[in-house]
Amino acid sequence: MTLEEYLHQKYKPSTIETLLYNITNYQKHITNHQTAQLKDILRYIKILREQDKKPKNIHGILYAIKVYYNYLQQSKKRKDHPCKKLQLQDKIDKSIRTEKLYSTKELDYYLEQTKSYKKLMVSLLVYQGLTVKEITTLQVHQINIEKAEITLTSRELPLNAKQIYLLLEYLKNKDKKPTDLLFTTRTKKPYRTREINDYINFGRNENLKITPLKIRQSLIKNLLETNDIRVVQVFAGHKKSSTTQQYKTTQFEELKAKITLLHPLQ
C-alpha cells in the first residue's frame, strides 16, 4: 500500500493535498525520514521555527508527520512511532495585530504595482476583501457587469469603477461560460488556495509582498475607521460582530503604534 492509497482511505481530497505537501517537504529535509528518531523530528521543527513559521502552521506540519509514521506502522514498514506523543508548546496567537496591517494608500500602491494580467484578481482582494477560497471558486455568473456587483455565498458587494474595465479586458479573449471558474491556471486548471499567495506575489521585492489574508484584514480595519461595525460585518461576511470587532483599533492602540514607530522598544 502506497502513502497516497493510505491517505485516500482515511482523508478527504482537500486534506490529502495539504498532508502530502507537508510530508514531502519533511522528506526533503530529513533524508533518513523512514528511520528517523524523535531527535530528527525535533531538529526539523527547530528549522521551521527559525524560518518564522507560525505556530498554527507548525502544528499542522507535525500532524502530517504523525500521519506519515502512522502509515509506516500500518504498512509494516516500521514498528515504532517516533513522535506519537509529541505535543508542542507553541501558542497559537489568534489576535489580530492591527498595527501591522496596511493603509488604504499602501494597498492601492500594491495594486498599482501588480502586473496587468493579475490586476483583476488582486483588485478583488484589495477592494472587496475576498478570501482565497472565494477567489478560487468564483464563477463568471457571480459577477454582474451591468449592475457593477459581485454575488458571493454570504453577501453581495459593489464593484469599483476601475474593475469594470479590468473585467472586460480579462474576459475579452477568453471563451468562458457562466458556470466556468473566473480564474484558472495557464493549463485551465483550478487554483489551489495555497497557490494564490505565490501567484500574486511572484516577482515582487520581498519587502513589497503582502499575503491575501493581510490584504483582507487591512481592508476590514480600514473600513472600520469610517463605517459602522454592522456595515463592515456584512461586507466582510462575518457571522458574528465580535469577529469584526477584533479589527477595530482604539485611540490608545493607535497612539502606541505611532510611538513604537518613532521609538522602538527593545
CSV table of C-alpha atoms in Angstrom, one decimal:
chain,number,residue,atom,x,y,z
A,1,MET,CA,0.0,0.0,0.0
A,2,THR,CA,1.4,3.4,-1.0
A,3,LEU,CA,1.2,6.5,1.1
A,4,GLU,CA,-1.4,8.0,-1.3
A,5,GLU,CA,-3.6,4.9,-1.1
A,6,TYR,CA,-3.4,5.1,2.7
A,7,LEU,CA,-4.4,8.7,2.7
A,8,HIS,CA,-7.3,8.2,0.3
A,9,GLN,CA,-8.7,5.6,2.7
A,10,LYS,CA,-8.8,8.0,5.6
A,11,TYR,CA,-9.0,11.6,4.5
A,12,LYS,CA,-10.9,13.9,2.1
A,13,PRO,CA,-9.1,15.2,-1.0
A,14,SER,CA,-8.5,18.7,0.3
A,15,THR,CA,-6.9,17.3,3.4
A,16,ILE,CA,-4.8,14.8,1.4
A,17,GLU,CA,-3.3,17.7,-0.7
A,18,THR,CA,-2.1,19.5,2.4
A,19,LEU,CA,-0.8,16.3,4.1
A,20,LEU,CA,1.2,15.3,1.0
A,21,TYR,CA,2.6,18.8,0.7
A,22,ASN,CA,3.9,18.8,4.3
A,23,ILE,CA,5.1,15.2,4.3
A,24,THR,CA,7.0,15.8,1.0
A,25,ASN,CA,8.7,18.9,2.5
A,26,TYR,CA,9.6,16.9,5.6
A,27,GLN,CA,11.1,14.1,3.5
A,28,LYS,CA,13.2,16.6,1.5
A,29,HIS,CA,14.8,17.9,4.8
A,30,ILE,CA,15.2,14.6,6.6
A,31,THR,CA,16.9,12.2,4.3
A,32,ASN,CA,16.6,9.3,6.7
A,33,HIS,CA,12.9,10.0,7.3
A,34,GLN,CA,11.8,6.4,7.2
A,35,THR,CA,14.1,5.5,10.1
A,36,ALA,CA,14.2,8.9,11.8
A,37,GLN,CA,14.1,9.3,15.5
A,38,LEU,CA,12.5,11.9,17.8
A,39,LYS,CA,15.6,14.0,17.8
A,40,ASP,CA,15.5,14.3,14.0
A,41,ILE,CA,11.9,15.4,14.1
A,42,LEU,CA,12.7,18.0,16.8
A,43,ARG,CA,15.6,19.2,14.7
A,44,TYR,CA,13.2,19.7,11.7
A,45,ILE,CA,10.7,21.6,14.0
A,46,LYS,CA,13.6,23.8,15.1
A,47,ILE,CA,14.3,24.7,11.5
A,48,LEU,CA,10.6,25.6,11.0
A,49,ARG,CA,10.7,27.9,14.0
A,50,GLU,CA,13.9,29.6,12.7
A,51,GLN,CA,12.1,30.2,9.4
A,52,ASP,CA,9.5,32.1,11.5
A,53,LYS,CA,6.7,29.7,10.6
A,54,LYS,CA,3.5,30.4,12.6
A,55,PRO,CA,2.7,28.1,15.5
A,56,LYS,CA,-0.6,27.1,13.7
A,57,ASN,CA,1.4,26.0,10.6
A,58,ILE,CA,4.0,24.1,12.7
A,59,HIS,CA,1.2,22.2,14.5
A,60,GLY,CA,-0.3,21.3,11.1
A,61,ILE,CA,3.1,20.1,9.8
A,62,LEU,CA,3.7,18.0,12.9
A,63,TYR,CA,0.2,16.5,12.4
A,64,ALA,CA,1.2,15.5,8.8
A,65,ILE,CA,4.5,13.9,10.1
A,66,LYS,CA,2.5,11.9,12.6
A,67,VAL,CA,0.2,10.7,9.8
A,68,TYR,CA,3.3,9.7,7.8
A,69,TYR,CA,4.5,7.5,10.7
A,70,ASN,CA,1.0,6.1,11.2
A,71,TYR,CA,1.2,4.9,7.6
A,72,LEU,CA,4.6,3.4,8.0
A,73,GLN,CA,3.4,1.4,11.1
A,74,GLN,CA,0.2,0.2,9.4
A,75,SER,CA,2.1,-0.8,6.2
A,76,LYS,CA,4.5,-2.8,8.4
A,77,LYS,CA,7.5,-0.7,7.2
A,78,ARG,CA,8.2,0.5,10.8
A,79,LYS,CA,7.3,-0.9,14.2
A,80,ASP,CA,7.5,2.2,16.4
A,81,HIS,CA,6.1,5.7,16.1
A,82,PRO,CA,8.9,8.3,16.9
A,83,CYS,CA,6.6,11.3,17.7
A,84,LYS,CA,3.2,9.8,18.5
A,85,LYS,CA,3.1,11.5,22.0
A,86,LEU,CA,4.9,14.7,20.9
A,87,GLN,CA,3.0,17.8,21.9
A,88,LEU,CA,4.3,21.3,21.0
A,89,GLN,CA,4.1,24.2,23.4
A,90,ASP,CA,3.9,26.8,20.7
A,91,LYS,CA,0.9,29.0,21.5
A,92,ILE,CA,-1.3,29.9,18.6
A,93,ASP,CA,-2.0,33.6,18.7
A,94,LYS,CA,-5.4,34.3,17.2
A,95,SER,CA,-5.4,38.0,18.0
A,96,ILE,CA,-5.2,40.4,15.0
A,97,ARG,CA,-2.2,42.8,15.2
A,98,THR,CA,-3.9,45.8,13.6
A,99,GLU,CA,-0.7,47.9,13.9
A,100,LYS,CA,1.0,45.6,11.4
A,101,LEU,CA,-1.8,45.9,8.8
A,102,TYR,CA,-1.7,48.2,5.7
A,103,SER,CA,-3.3,51.5,5.0
A,104,THR,CA,-5.6,52.2,2.0
A,105,LYS,CA,-2.8,54.0,0.3
A,106,GLU,CA,-0.4,51.1,0.8
A,107,LEU,CA,-3.0,48.7,-0.6
A,108,ASP,CA,-3.6,50.9,-3.6
A,109,TYR,CA,0.1,51.1,-4.3
A,110,TYR,CA,0.3,47.3,-4.1
A,111,LEU,CA,-2.4,47.0,-6.7
A,112,GLU,CA,-0.7,49.7,-8.9
A,113,GLN,CA,2.5,47.6,-8.9
A,114,THR,CA,0.6,44.5,-9.9
A,115,LYS,CA,1.2,43.1,-13.5
A,116,SER,CA,-1.9,43.8,-15.7
A,117,TYR,CA,-2.9,40.1,-16.1
A,118,LYS,CA,-3.1,39.7,-12.3
A,119,LYS,CA,-4.8,43.0,-11.6
A,120,LEU,CA,-8.4,41.7,-11.6
A,121,MET,CA,-7.7,39.1,-9.0
A,122,VAL,CA,-5.7,41.4,-6.8
A,123,SER,CA,-8.4,44.1,-7.1
A,124,LEU,CA,-11.0,41.7,-5.7
A,125,LEU,CA,-8.7,41.2,-2.7
A,126,VAL,CA,-8.0,45.0,-2.3
A,127,TYR,CA,-11.5,46.4,-2.9
A,128,GLN,CA,-13.8,43.5,-1.8
A,129,GLY,CA,-11.6,41.6,0.6
A,130,LEU,CA,-12.4,38.2,-0.9
A,131,THR,CA,-10.9,35.2,0.8
A,132,VAL,CA,-8.6,32.9,-1.2
A,133,LYS,CA,-11.4,30.2,-1.1
A,134,GLU,CA,-13.8,32.7,-2.7
A,135,ILE,CA,-11.2,33.7,-5.3
A,136,THR,CA,-10.5,30.0,-6.3
A,137,THR,CA,-14.2,29.1,-6.5
A,138,LEU,CA,-15.6,32.3,-8.1
A,139,GLN,CA,-17.6,31.6,-11.2
A,140,VAL,CA,-18.3,34.0,-14.1
A,141,HIS,CA,-22.0,34.3,-13.5
A,142,GLN,CA,-21.4,35.7,-10.0
A,143,ILE,CA,-20.2,38.9,-11.5
A,144,ASN,CA,-22.8,41.3,-12.9
A,145,ILE,CA,-21.1,43.9,-15.0
A,146,GLU,CA,-24.3,45.8,-15.8
A,147,LYS,CA,-25.2,46.2,-12.1
A,148,ALA,CA,-21.5,46.5,-11.1
A,149,GLU,CA,-21.7,44.0,-8.3
A,150,ILE,CA,-20.4,40.6,-7.3
A,151,THR,CA,-22.6,37.9,-5.6
A,152,LEU,CA,-21.0,35.7,-3.1
A,153,THR,CA,-22.4,33.0,-0.9
A,154,SER,CA,-23.0,35.2,2.1
A,155,ARG,CA,-23.2,38.7,0.6
A,156,GLU,CA,-23.4,41.0,-2.5
A,157,LEU,CA,-20.7,43.6,-2.9
A,158,PRO,CA,-20.4,46.6,-5.3
A,159,LEU,CA,-17.6,46.6,-7.8
A,160,ASN,CA,-15.2,49.6,-8.2
A,161,ALA,CA,-15.4,51.5,-11.4
A,162,LYS,CA,-11.9,50.5,-12.3
A,163,GLN,CA,-12.8,46.9,-12.0
A,164,ILE,CA,-15.4,47.0,-14.8
A,165,TYR,CA,-12.6,47.8,-17.3
A,166,LEU,CA,-10.4,45.1,-15.8
A,167,LEU,CA,-13.2,42.6,-16.1
A,168,LEU,CA,-13.9,43.5,-19.8
A,169,GLU,CA,-10.2,43.3,-20.6
A,170,TYR,CA,-9.8,40.0,-18.8
A,171,LEU,CA,-12.8,38.3,-20.4
A,172,LYS,CA,-12.2,39.8,-23.9
A,173,ASN,CA,-10.2,37.0,-25.3
A,174,LYS,CA,-11.5,34.2,-23.1
A,175,ASP,CA,-14.3,31.8,-24.1
A,176,LYS,CA,-15.8,31.4,-20.7
A,177,LYS,CA,-19.3,30.0,-19.9
A,178,PRO,CA,-21.3,31.5,-16.9
A,179,THR,CA,-20.6,28.4,-14.8
A,180,ASP,CA,-16.8,28.4,-15.6
A,181,LEU,CA,-14.3,29.5,-12.9
A,182,LEU,CA,-13.3,33.1,-13.4
A,183,PHE,CA,-9.7,32.3,-12.5
A,184,THR,CA,-7.8,29.3,-13.7
A,185,THR,CA,-4.1,28.4,-14.3
A,186,ARG,CA,-2.5,28.6,-17.7
A,187,THR,CA,-3.4,25.0,-18.2
A,188,LYS,CA,-7.0,25.9,-17.3
A,189,LYS,CA,-7.0,24.0,-14.0
A,190,PRO,CA,-8.5,25.4,-10.8
A,191,TYR,CA,-6.1,27.3,-8.5
A,192,ARG,CA,-5.4,25.7,-5.1
A,193,THR,CA,-6.0,28.1,-2.2
A,194,ARG,CA,-2.4,27.9,-1.1
A,195,GLU,CA,-1.2,28.9,-4.6
A,196,ILE,CA,-2.8,32.3,-4.6
A,197,ASN,CA,-0.2,33.9,-2.3
A,198,ASP,CA,2.7,32.8,-4.5
A,199,TYR,CA,0.8,33.8,-7.7
A,200,ILE,CA,0.1,37.4,-6.7
A,201,ASN,CA,3.5,38.0,-5.1
A,202,PHE,CA,5.8,36.3,-7.6
A,203,GLY,CA,8.3,38.7,-9.0
A,204,ARG,CA,7.8,41.4,-6.2
A,205,ASN,CA,10.6,42.6,-3.9
A,206,GLU,CA,10.5,40.8,-0.6
A,207,ASN,CA,9.5,44.0,1.3
A,208,LEU,CA,6.6,44.6,-1.1
A,209,LYS,CA,4.9,41.2,-0.7
A,210,ILE,CA,1.6,41.1,1.1
A,211,THR,CA,-0.4,37.9,1.7
A,212,PRO,CA,-4.0,37.7,0.7
A,213,LEU,CA,-5.0,37.3,4.3
A,214,LYS,CA,-3.2,40.5,5.3
A,215,ILE,CA,-4.9,42.4,2.4
A,216,ARG,CA,-8.3,41.3,3.6
A,217,GLN,CA,-7.5,42.1,7.2
A,218,SER,CA,-6.2,45.5,6.3
A,219,LEU,CA,-9.3,46.3,4.2
A,220,ILE,CA,-11.6,45.4,7.1
A,221,LYS,CA,-9.6,47.5,9.5
A,222,ASN,CA,-9.6,50.5,7.1
A,223,LEU,CA,-13.3,50.3,6.6
A,224,LEU,CA,-14.0,50.3,10.3
A,225,GLU,CA,-12.3,53.7,10.5
A,226,THR,CA,-15.2,55.4,8.6
A,227,ASN,CA,-18.1,52.8,8.8
A,228,ASP,CA,-20.4,51.3,11.4
A,229,ILE,CA,-19.3,47.9,12.6
A,230,ARG,CA,-22.5,46.3,11.4
A,231,VAL,CA,-22.0,47.5,7.9
A,232,VAL,CA,-18.4,46.2,7.8
A,233,GLN,CA,-19.6,42.9,9.3
A,234,VAL,CA,-21.9,42.3,6.4
A,235,PHE,CA,-19.3,43.5,3.9
A,236,ALA,CA,-16.7,41.0,5.3
A,237,GLY,CA,-19.2,38.2,5.6
A,238,HIS,CA,-18.6,37.7,9.3
A,239,LYS,CA,-21.2,35.7,11.1
A,240,LYS,CA,-20.5,37.4,14.5
A,241,SER,CA,-19.9,41.1,15.1
A,242,SER,CA,-17.3,40.1,17.7
A,243,THR,CA,-15.1,38.8,14.8
A,244,THR,CA,-15.3,42.2,13.1
A,245,GLN,CA,-14.7,44.0,16.4
A,246,GLN,CA,-11.2,42.5,16.6
A,247,TYR,CA,-10.1,44.8,13.7
A,248,LYS,CA,-11.2,47.9,15.5
A,249,THR,CA,-8.3,49.8,16.9
A,250,THR,CA,-8.7,52.1,20.0
A,251,GLN,CA,-7.1,55.5,20.2
A,252,PHE,CA,-4.7,54.1,22.7
A,253,GLU,CA,-3.5,51.4,20.4
A,254,GLU,CA,-3.1,53.8,17.5
A,255,LEU,CA,-1.0,56.1,19.7
A,256,LYS,CA,1.0,53.2,21.0
A,257,ALA,CA,1.7,52.1,17.4
A,258,LYS,CA,2.9,55.6,16.4
A,259,ILE,CA,5.2,55.8,19.4
A,260,THR,CA,6.7,52.4,18.7
A,261,LEU,CA,7.5,53.5,15.1
A,262,LEU,CA,9.3,56.6,16.4
A,263,HIS,CA,11.0,55.0,19.4
A,264,PRO,CA,11.1,51.2,19.0
A,265,LEU,CA,11.2,49.5,22.4
A,266,GLN,CA,13.9,46.9,22.8
